[in-house]
Amino acid sequence: MFSDRAADMVLRARRREYDGWLIVGIVFLSSALSIGTSNYAFGLYVEPLEETFGWTRTEILASLSFWAIGSLTAPLLGRFMDNYGARPLLVGTMALFGVSLVLRPMMTELWHFYALSFLQFFAFSGMNMLPAGRLVGLWFPKSKGRAMGFATMGNNFGGLTVPILTGYLLAVATWGSAFVVTGILSFAVALLATLFVHERTTQRVASSQGSESSTATTGLVGLTVKEALRSDAFYYVTAATALGSFTYSALLPQISTHLLDQGTEDASVVTLLSLLAAFGMAGKGTFGYLAERFTARIAMMLSLGGQALLISVIVAYPVGIHLWVVVPIFGFFFGAYGVLMTLLLQENFGLKYFGSIAGLSGLVVMIPAFAGPLMAGASFDYLGSYGPAFLAVVALFVTAILLLTRVKPPMQRLAELSQE
């Protein structure tokens, strides 16, 4: 394949002591574009699309329901990654994501918008969770919590930068131009992945990261898919992460619009979103470390609890100076969720079949992916506010915490048996 030959030429032409961090940096960028565009910046397109096409909020927000397609394709993409590696998956999905964006100025009908959203979310899991889980696990087996925290900081970096870029382009150009620029950036990341991403950890220089330099792809350990499906932990973890995923479908895309509707000024909302994203980056690093020290399960419970408390405050008091404290701290707990989803799966099921297991677990995420935007849209259209939908999500987070109290990691039990 061309990508293999190109990567081999680049690898031979340069020193490779820091390949792990370079690869994690590319995953960082892919997450930044995919999450920043699909979640953080989405709300900025709502009013321009309303004005251009006359679509209702429910019709526009329904496009986010195609996130469910990403859940359906995740097992296929995960199996593909287990068999062929993370690079072809990352390159292909970033390219498809770019295509789904650059074609949007040509839209004239609502079904065009839905068709391109289908392409966008078809590729979604292949741009962030799946390659991040495999590549970080391969290159940083002893410090994967912190490394995963850095890789998934891209989600929040995208939230910090993509809305600013989008807002600027909407002000000086058109919504179509904003989509095209983001699509071109996606193609650029696909090119970087083609040239630099690989999994040949055994070829690294021995002094680059100490004991981690000896890691090889053939040394992966973990449960098989069949073993995972036979464990109670799989179903508790799957249900809890599905409920927690309402934060992406029902909260994040609507929070900026909610604050605007409740009377917060446009400039303040943009700044608050940037602070949310910045504190989310800090949350990923902090909770990645906490997952190493106290388990990903406990860290996830803390993340969900913090989100539930703070979103309740935002609903109860949607306007005021307190938002400059509440929204960033919400971002701190919210940001942790992205890294903890992956670490929770690795903690329970290992890395050997991570792609397939994560894909199957992600199937259930189609429920919040489909229901979240519709729930938020209906809340606004029929009740006049996103607040009731946000409070429903709070109840779901509490349920997820209760489910996580039931989890007993199968990998931990296997390790204990092997030591007897």
Short mmCIF file of C-alpha atoms in Angstrom, two decimals:
data_model
loop_
_atom_site.label_atom_id
_atom_site.label_comp_id
_atom_site.label_asym_id
_atom_site.label_seq_id
_atom_site.Cartn_x
_atom_site.Cartn_y
_atom_site.Cartn_z
CA MET A 1 0.00 0.00 0.00
CA PHE A 2 1.07 3.58 -0.68
CA SER A 3 0.66 4.57 2.97
CA ASP A 4 2.95 1.74 4.10
CA ARG A 5 5.68 2.69 1.60
CA ALA A 6 5.41 6.38 2.46
CA ALA A 7 5.63 5.71 6.18
CA ASP A 8 8.61 3.39 5.74
CA MET A 9 10.49 6.08 3.79
CA VAL A 10 9.83 8.67 6.49
CA LEU A 11 10.81 6.29 9.30
CA ARG A 12 14.13 5.45 7.65
CA ALA A 13 14.89 9.13 7.07
CA ARG A 14 14.62 10.31 10.67
CA ARG A 15 15.48 9.43 14.24
CA ARG A 16 12.73 7.55 16.05
CA GLU A 17 13.41 8.11 19.75
CA TYR A 18 10.18 10.03 20.22
CA ASP A 19 7.84 8.14 17.90
CA GLY A 20 5.40 7.37 20.71
CA TRP A 21 4.81 11.02 21.52
CA LEU A 22 4.62 11.97 17.83
CA ILE A 23 1.96 9.32 17.25
CA VAL A 24 0.01 10.38 20.32
CA GLY A 25 0.22 13.95 19.00
CA ILE A 26 -1.43 12.89 15.74
CA VAL A 27 -4.21 11.15 17.68
CA PHE A 28 -4.50 14.39 19.67
CA LEU A 29 -5.10 16.34 16.43
CA SER A 30 -7.58 13.83 15.02
CA SER A 31 -9.60 13.98 18.22
CA ALA A 32 -9.42 17.78 18.22
CA LEU A 33 -10.97 18.07 14.77
CA SER A 34 -13.56 15.32 15.10
CA ILE A 35 -14.84 16.29 18.56
CA GLY A 36 -14.33 20.03 18.16
CA THR A 37 -16.34 20.12 14.94
CA SER A 38 -19.04 17.59 15.79
CA ASN A 39 -19.73 18.62 19.38
CA TYR A 40 -18.26 21.92 20.55
CA ALA A 41 -18.76 23.98 17.39
CA PHE A 42 -22.04 22.41 16.29
CA GLY A 43 -24.21 24.88 18.18
CA LEU A 44 -22.64 27.79 16.28
CA TYR A 45 -24.06 26.44 13.01
CA VAL A 46 -27.64 26.12 14.28
CA GLU A 47 -28.83 29.70 13.70
CA PRO A 48 -27.07 30.13 10.31
CA LEU A 49 -28.67 26.91 9.06
CA GLU A 50 -32.06 28.04 10.43
CA GLU A 51 -31.74 31.34 8.57
CA THR A 52 -30.49 29.80 5.31
CA PHE A 53 -32.88 26.87 4.97
CA GLY A 54 -35.71 27.55 7.43
CA TRP A 55 -35.17 24.25 9.24
CA THR A 56 -36.43 23.85 12.82
CA ARG A 57 -34.18 23.20 15.80
CA THR A 58 -35.44 19.62 16.01
CA GLU A 59 -34.64 19.01 12.33
CA ILE A 60 -31.12 20.40 12.72
CA LEU A 61 -30.39 18.64 16.00
CA ALA A 62 -31.69 15.38 14.52
CA SER A 63 -28.50 15.27 12.43
CA LEU A 64 -26.62 14.50 15.64
CA SER A 65 -28.64 11.31 15.92
CA PHE A 66 -26.45 9.89 13.17
CA TRP A 67 -23.90 9.51 15.93
CA ALA A 68 -25.76 6.21 16.34
CA ILE A 69 -24.28 5.13 13.00
CA GLY A 70 -20.86 5.47 14.57
CA SER A 71 -21.96 3.03 17.25
CA LEU A 72 -23.14 0.54 14.63
CA THR A 73 -19.91 0.74 12.65
CA ALA A 74 -17.63 0.64 15.72
CA PRO A 75 -17.50 -3.20 15.92
CA LEU A 76 -16.53 -3.39 12.24
CA LEU A 77 -13.92 -0.66 12.58
CA GLY A 78 -12.63 -2.23 15.80
CA ARG A 79 -12.27 -5.64 14.16
CA PHE A 80 -10.52 -3.98 11.22
CA MET A 81 -8.09 -2.30 13.61
CA ASP A 82 -7.38 -5.55 15.49
CA ASN A 83 -6.48 -7.20 12.16
CA TYR A 84 -4.73 -4.40 10.27
CA GLY A 85 -3.60 -1.86 12.85
CA ALA A 86 -4.52 1.68 13.77
CA ARG A 87 -2.90 3.58 10.88
CA PRO A 88 -5.15 2.54 7.97
CA LEU A 89 -8.18 3.05 10.19
CA LEU A 90 -7.10 6.55 11.23
CA VAL A 91 -6.16 7.62 7.70
CA GLY A 92 -9.37 6.35 6.14
CA THR A 93 -11.73 7.79 8.72
CA MET A 94 -10.08 11.21 8.77
CA ALA A 95 -10.32 11.38 4.97
CA LEU A 96 -14.00 10.39 5.03
CA PHE A 97 -14.67 12.97 7.74
CA GLY A 98 -13.06 15.64 5.56
CA VAL A 99 -15.23 14.69 2.58
CA SER A 100 -18.37 14.98 4.72
CA LEU A 101 -17.43 18.57 5.56
CA VAL A 102 -16.17 20.01 2.28
CA LEU A 103 -19.36 18.97 0.47
CA ARG A 104 -21.71 20.85 2.82
CA PRO A 105 -21.76 24.17 0.94
CA MET A 106 -23.46 22.24 -1.88
CA MET A 107 -26.45 21.32 0.30
CA THR A 108 -29.89 22.44 -0.86
CA GLU A 109 -32.18 19.98 0.93
CA LEU A 110 -32.48 18.63 4.46
CA TRP A 111 -31.71 15.10 3.29
CA HIS A 112 -28.36 16.35 1.94
CA PHE A 113 -27.50 17.51 5.46
CA TYR A 114 -28.51 14.14 6.88
CA ALA A 115 -26.56 12.19 4.24
CA LEU A 116 -23.35 14.11 4.97
CA SER A 117 -23.93 13.73 8.71
CA PHE A 118 -24.21 9.98 8.07
CA LEU A 119 -20.73 10.00 6.49
CA GLN A 120 -19.37 12.16 9.30
CA PHE A 121 -20.47 9.83 12.07
CA PHE A 122 -19.80 6.62 10.13
CA ALA A 123 -16.11 7.40 10.62
CA PHE A 124 -16.36 8.79 14.13
CA SER A 125 -14.97 6.02 16.37
CA GLY A 126 -12.07 5.48 13.98
CA MET A 127 -10.83 9.02 14.58
CA ASN A 128 -10.59 9.01 18.36
CA MET A 129 -11.38 6.22 20.84
CA LEU A 130 -10.29 3.16 18.83
CA PRO A 131 -6.87 4.35 17.58
CA ALA A 132 -6.18 6.16 20.86
CA GLY A 133 -6.85 3.02 22.88
CA ARG A 134 -4.62 0.80 20.78
CA LEU A 135 -1.72 3.17 20.15
CA VAL A 136 -1.44 4.50 23.70
CA GLY A 137 -1.68 0.98 25.10
CA LEU A 138 1.12 -0.16 22.79
CA TRP A 139 3.53 2.72 23.30
CA PHE A 140 2.89 3.56 26.98
CA PRO A 141 1.90 0.39 28.87
CA LYS A 142 3.31 1.66 32.19
CA SER A 143 1.88 5.18 32.03
CA LYS A 144 -1.16 4.78 29.83
CA GLY A 145 -3.41 6.87 32.10
CA ARG A 146 -1.32 10.00 31.67
CA ALA A 147 -0.55 9.30 28.01
CA MET A 148 -4.21 8.65 27.29
CA GLY A 149 -5.02 11.86 29.12
CA PHE A 150 -2.73 13.76 26.78
CA ALA A 151 -4.06 12.03 23.65
CA THR A 152 -7.66 12.75 24.55
CA MET A 153 -6.86 16.33 25.51
CA GLY A 154 -7.29 16.78 21.79
CA ASN A 155 -11.05 16.60 22.38
CA ASN A 156 -10.87 19.70 24.53
CA PHE A 157 -8.19 21.42 22.49
CA GLY A 158 -10.63 21.08 19.62
CA GLY A 159 -13.30 22.57 21.84
CA LEU A 160 -10.95 25.45 22.62
CA THR A 161 -9.85 26.19 19.06
CA VAL A 162 -12.46 24.92 16.59
CA PRO A 163 -15.30 27.12 17.92
CA ILE A 164 -13.01 30.15 17.77
CA LEU A 165 -12.03 29.32 14.19
CA THR A 166 -15.65 28.58 13.30
CA GLY A 167 -16.91 31.76 14.95
CA TYR A 168 -14.33 33.83 13.08
CA LEU A 169 -15.22 32.26 9.73
CA LEU A 170 -18.94 32.71 10.37
CA ALA A 171 -18.27 36.40 11.09
CA VAL A 172 -16.06 37.16 8.08
CA ALA A 173 -17.31 34.59 5.55
CA THR A 174 -20.09 31.98 5.50
CA TRP A 175 -21.06 28.77 7.28
CA GLY A 176 -20.05 26.91 4.11
CA SER A 177 -16.53 28.33 4.28
CA ALA A 178 -16.25 27.22 7.89
CA PHE A 179 -17.11 23.64 6.94
CA VAL A 180 -14.64 23.63 4.02
CA VAL A 181 -11.72 24.93 6.09
CA THR A 182 -12.34 22.29 8.75
CA GLY A 183 -12.51 19.60 6.07
CA ILE A 184 -9.15 20.66 4.62
CA LEU A 185 -7.60 20.44 8.09
CA SER A 186 -8.96 16.89 8.36
CA PHE A 187 -7.21 15.91 5.13
CA ALA A 188 -3.97 17.34 6.54
CA VAL A 189 -4.22 15.15 9.65
CA ALA A 190 -4.90 12.11 7.45
CA LEU A 191 -1.65 12.86 5.62
CA LEU A 192 0.28 13.12 8.90
CA ALA A 193 -1.14 9.76 10.00
CA THR A 194 -0.10 8.22 6.68
CA LEU A 195 3.49 9.36 7.14
CA PHE A 196 4.13 8.93 10.85
CA VAL A 197 1.77 6.47 12.58
CA HIS A 198 3.09 2.93 13.06
CA GLU A 199 3.13 0.18 15.69
CA ARG A 200 6.71 -1.09 15.45
CA THR A 201 7.55 -0.45 19.08
CA THR A 202 10.30 -3.10 19.18
CA GLN A 203 12.39 -1.01 16.76
CA ARG A 204 12.58 1.99 19.08
CA VAL A 205 15.78 3.23 20.66
CA ALA A 206 16.13 1.54 24.04
CA SER A 207 16.81 4.70 26.05
CA SER A 208 13.84 6.68 24.81
CA GLN A 209 11.32 5.63 27.46
CA GLY A 210 13.07 3.11 29.64
CA SER A 211 11.22 -0.11 30.21
CA GLU A 212 8.47 0.86 27.81
CA SER A 213 10.80 0.63 24.83
CA SER A 214 10.63 -3.15 24.77
CA THR A 215 6.90 -3.30 24.18
CA ALA A 216 5.83 -5.19 21.06
CA THR A 217 2.49 -5.60 19.35
CA THR A 218 2.80 -9.37 19.74
CA GLY A 219 2.88 -8.98 23.54
CA LEU A 220 -0.69 -7.73 23.91
CA VAL A 221 -2.72 -9.34 26.68
CA GLY A 222 -6.42 -9.34 27.42
CA LEU A 223 -9.68 -11.22 27.33
CA THR A 224 -11.07 -12.64 24.13
CA VAL A 225 -14.37 -11.28 22.86
CA LYS A 226 -16.14 -14.43 24.05
CA GLU A 227 -14.64 -14.14 27.54
CA ALA A 228 -15.63 -10.48 27.76
CA LEU A 229 -19.21 -11.22 26.74
CA ARG A 230 -19.45 -13.90 29.43
CA SER A 231 -18.49 -11.45 32.19
CA ASP A 232 -20.94 -9.33 34.20
CA ALA A 233 -18.46 -6.47 34.02
CA PHE A 234 -18.99 -6.08 30.27
CA TYR A 235 -22.68 -5.33 30.71
CA TYR A 236 -22.27 -3.04 33.71
CA VAL A 237 -19.49 -1.07 31.99
CA THR A 238 -21.39 -0.92 28.71
CA ALA A 239 -24.58 0.34 30.35
CA ALA A 240 -22.73 2.90 32.48
CA THR A 241 -20.72 4.33 29.58
CA ALA A 242 -23.85 4.46 27.42
CA LEU A 243 -25.66 6.50 30.06
CA GLY A 244 -22.61 8.70 30.52
CA SER A 245 -22.47 9.32 26.77
CA PHE A 246 -25.57 11.49 27.01
CA THR A 247 -23.04 14.17 27.96
CA TYR A 248 -21.95 14.22 24.30
CA SER A 249 -25.36 14.04 22.64
CA ALA A 250 -27.71 15.90 24.99
CA LEU A 251 -25.46 18.31 26.91
CA LEU A 252 -22.41 19.51 25.02
CA PRO A 253 -23.92 20.41 21.61
CA GLN A 254 -26.75 22.34 23.27
CA ILE A 255 -25.04 24.05 26.21
CA SER A 256 -23.94 27.09 24.21
CA THR A 257 -27.39 27.55 22.68
CA HIS A 258 -28.98 27.10 26.12
CA LEU A 259 -26.86 29.85 27.64
CA LEU A 260 -27.64 32.14 24.70
CA ASP A 261 -31.37 31.45 24.98
CA GLN A 262 -31.30 32.20 28.72
CA GLY A 263 -29.75 35.62 28.17
CA THR A 264 -25.97 35.21 28.28
CA GLU A 265 -24.24 37.44 25.72
CA ASP A 266 -22.73 35.93 22.57
CA ALA A 267 -19.16 36.95 23.40
CA SER A 268 -19.47 35.54 26.90
CA VAL A 269 -20.76 32.19 25.60
CA VAL A 270 -17.81 31.82 23.23
CA THR A 271 -15.39 32.58 26.08
CA LEU A 272 -17.20 30.20 28.44
CA LEU A 273 -16.98 27.42 25.85
CA SER A 274 -13.26 28.04 25.52
CA LEU A 275 -12.84 27.88 29.30
CA LEU A 276 -14.91 24.68 29.42
CA ALA A 277 -12.58 23.13 26.87
CA ALA A 278 -9.41 24.38 28.57
CA PHE A 279 -10.45 23.02 31.96
CA GLY A 280 -11.48 19.81 30.22
CA MET A 281 -7.88 19.36 29.11
CA ALA A 282 -6.74 19.69 32.71
CA GLY A 283 -9.41 17.20 33.73
CA LYS A 284 -8.12 14.60 31.30
CA GLY A 285 -4.57 14.77 32.60
CA THR A 286 -5.67 14.80 36.23
CA PHE A 287 -8.15 11.95 35.93
CA GLY A 288 -5.73 9.92 33.80
CA TYR A 289 -3.33 10.04 36.73
CA LEU A 290 -6.13 9.27 39.20
CA ALA A 291 -7.07 6.23 37.11
CA GLU A 292 -3.51 4.92 37.48
CA ARG A 293 -3.60 5.46 41.25
CA PHE A 294 -7.19 4.55 42.18
CA THR A 295 -8.62 2.65 39.13
CA ALA A 296 -10.53 4.01 36.17
CA ARG A 297 -13.81 2.85 37.73
CA ILE A 298 -13.51 5.13 40.75
CA ALA A 299 -12.30 8.02 38.61
CA MET A 300 -15.29 7.57 36.29
CA MET A 301 -17.72 7.67 39.21
CA LEU A 302 -16.17 10.94 40.36
CA SER A 303 -16.38 12.40 36.84
CA LEU A 304 -20.07 11.56 36.45
CA GLY A 305 -20.90 12.85 39.93
CA GLY A 306 -19.18 16.17 39.29
CA GLN A 307 -20.97 16.62 35.97
CA ALA A 308 -24.36 15.85 37.52
CA LEU A 309 -23.89 18.40 40.30
CA LEU A 310 -22.64 21.22 38.10
CA ILE A 311 -25.12 20.83 35.26
CA SER A 312 -27.86 21.03 37.90
CA VAL A 313 -26.44 24.38 39.00
CA ILE A 314 -26.34 25.61 35.38
CA VAL A 315 -30.00 24.69 34.91
CA ALA A 316 -31.08 26.28 38.19
CA TYR A 317 -29.04 29.46 37.68
CA PRO A 318 -28.45 29.90 33.91
CA VAL A 319 -27.39 33.57 34.05
CA GLY A 320 -24.91 35.32 36.29
CA ILE A 321 -21.29 35.84 37.23
CA HIS A 322 -21.18 32.40 38.88
CA LEU A 323 -21.10 30.83 35.39
CA TRP A 324 -17.46 31.89 35.11
CA VAL A 325 -16.73 29.39 37.89
CA VAL A 326 -19.38 26.73 37.32
CA VAL A 327 -18.91 26.19 33.56
CA PRO A 328 -15.09 25.73 33.71
CA ILE A 329 -15.37 23.30 36.66
CA PHE A 330 -18.07 21.40 34.76
CA GLY A 331 -15.58 21.22 31.89
CA PHE A 332 -12.98 19.74 34.27
CA PHE A 333 -15.25 16.81 35.19
CA PHE A 334 -16.72 16.53 31.70
CA GLY A 335 -13.30 16.40 30.05
CA ALA A 336 -12.30 13.44 32.20
CA TYR A 337 -15.07 11.30 30.72
CA GLY A 338 -13.37 11.01 27.33
CA VAL A 339 -10.18 9.46 28.70
CA LEU A 340 -11.91 7.32 31.31
CA MET A 341 -14.19 5.52 28.83
CA THR A 342 -11.17 3.98 27.13
CA LEU A 343 -9.22 3.33 30.33
CA LEU A 344 -12.25 1.64 31.89
CA LEU A 345 -12.47 -0.82 29.00
CA GLN A 346 -8.72 -1.52 29.10
CA GLU A 347 -8.81 -1.97 32.88
CA ASN A 348 -11.52 -4.61 32.59
CA PHE A 349 -10.69 -6.40 29.34
CA GLY A 350 -7.08 -5.65 28.35
CA LEU A 351 -5.64 -4.61 24.99
CA LYS A 352 -5.36 -7.75 22.86
CA TYR A 353 -8.89 -7.51 21.45
CA PHE A 354 -9.56 -3.96 22.55
CA GLY A 355 -10.90 -2.84 19.18
CA SER A 356 -13.50 -5.60 18.90
CA ILE A 357 -14.61 -5.37 22.54
CA ALA A 358 -14.75 -1.57 22.50
CA GLY A 359 -16.74 -1.71 19.27
CA LEU A 360 -19.29 -4.12 20.72
CA SER A 361 -19.56 -2.10 23.92
CA GLY A 362 -20.03 1.02 21.84
CA LEU A 363 -23.06 -0.44 20.07
CA VAL A 364 -25.25 0.55 22.99
CA VAL A 365 -24.05 4.14 22.65
CA MET A 366 -26.37 4.36 19.65
CA ILE A 367 -29.21 4.76 22.15
CA PRO A 368 -27.97 8.06 23.66
CA ALA A 369 -26.63 9.07 20.25
CA PHE A 370 -30.13 8.81 18.81
CA ALA A 371 -32.17 9.80 21.85
CA GLY A 372 -30.02 12.64 23.20
CA PRO A 373 -30.45 15.18 20.39
CA LEU A 374 -34.14 14.35 19.98
CA MET A 375 -34.69 14.66 23.72
CA ALA A 376 -32.95 18.04 23.75
CA GLY A 377 -34.80 19.27 20.68
CA ALA A 378 -38.17 18.18 22.03
CA SER A 379 -37.39 19.79 25.38
CA PHE A 380 -36.78 23.11 23.63
CA ASP A 381 -39.65 22.89 21.14
CA TYR A 382 -42.32 21.76 23.63
CA LEU A 383 -41.09 23.06 27.00
CA GLY A 384 -39.26 26.17 25.82
CA SER A 385 -35.85 25.28 27.25
CA TYR A 386 -33.12 22.64 27.21
CA GLY A 387 -33.22 22.63 31.03
CA PRO A 388 -35.62 19.67 31.46
CA ALA A 389 -33.51 17.53 29.13
CA PHE A 390 -30.37 18.47 31.08
CA LEU A 391 -31.99 17.40 34.36
CA ALA A 392 -33.01 14.07 32.81
CA VAL A 393 -29.35 13.52 31.94
CA VAL A 394 -28.41 14.21 35.57
CA ALA A 395 -30.66 11.31 36.62
CA LEU A 396 -29.00 9.07 34.03
CA PHE A 397 -25.54 9.95 35.39
CA VAL A 398 -26.61 8.94 38.89
CA THR A 399 -27.82 5.60 37.50
CA ALA A 400 -24.46 5.09 35.78
CA ILE A 401 -22.61 5.64 39.06
CA LEU A 402 -24.75 2.98 40.74
CA LEU A 403 -23.97 0.52 37.93
CA LEU A 404 -20.23 1.11 38.28
CA THR A 405 -20.37 0.12 41.95
CA ARG A 406 -21.19 -3.41 40.71
CA VAL A 407 -18.14 -3.81 38.46
CA LYS A 408 -15.46 -6.37 39.36
CA PRO A 409 -12.69 -6.20 36.69
CA PRO A 410 -12.13 -9.60 35.00
CA MET A 411 -8.51 -8.68 34.20
CA GLN A 412 -7.81 -8.17 37.90
CA ARG A 413 -9.20 -11.60 38.72
CA LEU A 414 -7.11 -13.19 35.97
CA ALA A 415 -3.98 -11.51 37.34
CA GLU A 416 -4.74 -12.81 40.83
CA LEU A 417 -5.25 -16.35 39.52
CA SER A 418 -1.98 -16.24 37.58
CA GLN A 419 -0.09 -15.35 40.77
CA GLU A 420 -1.49 -18.28 42.75
#
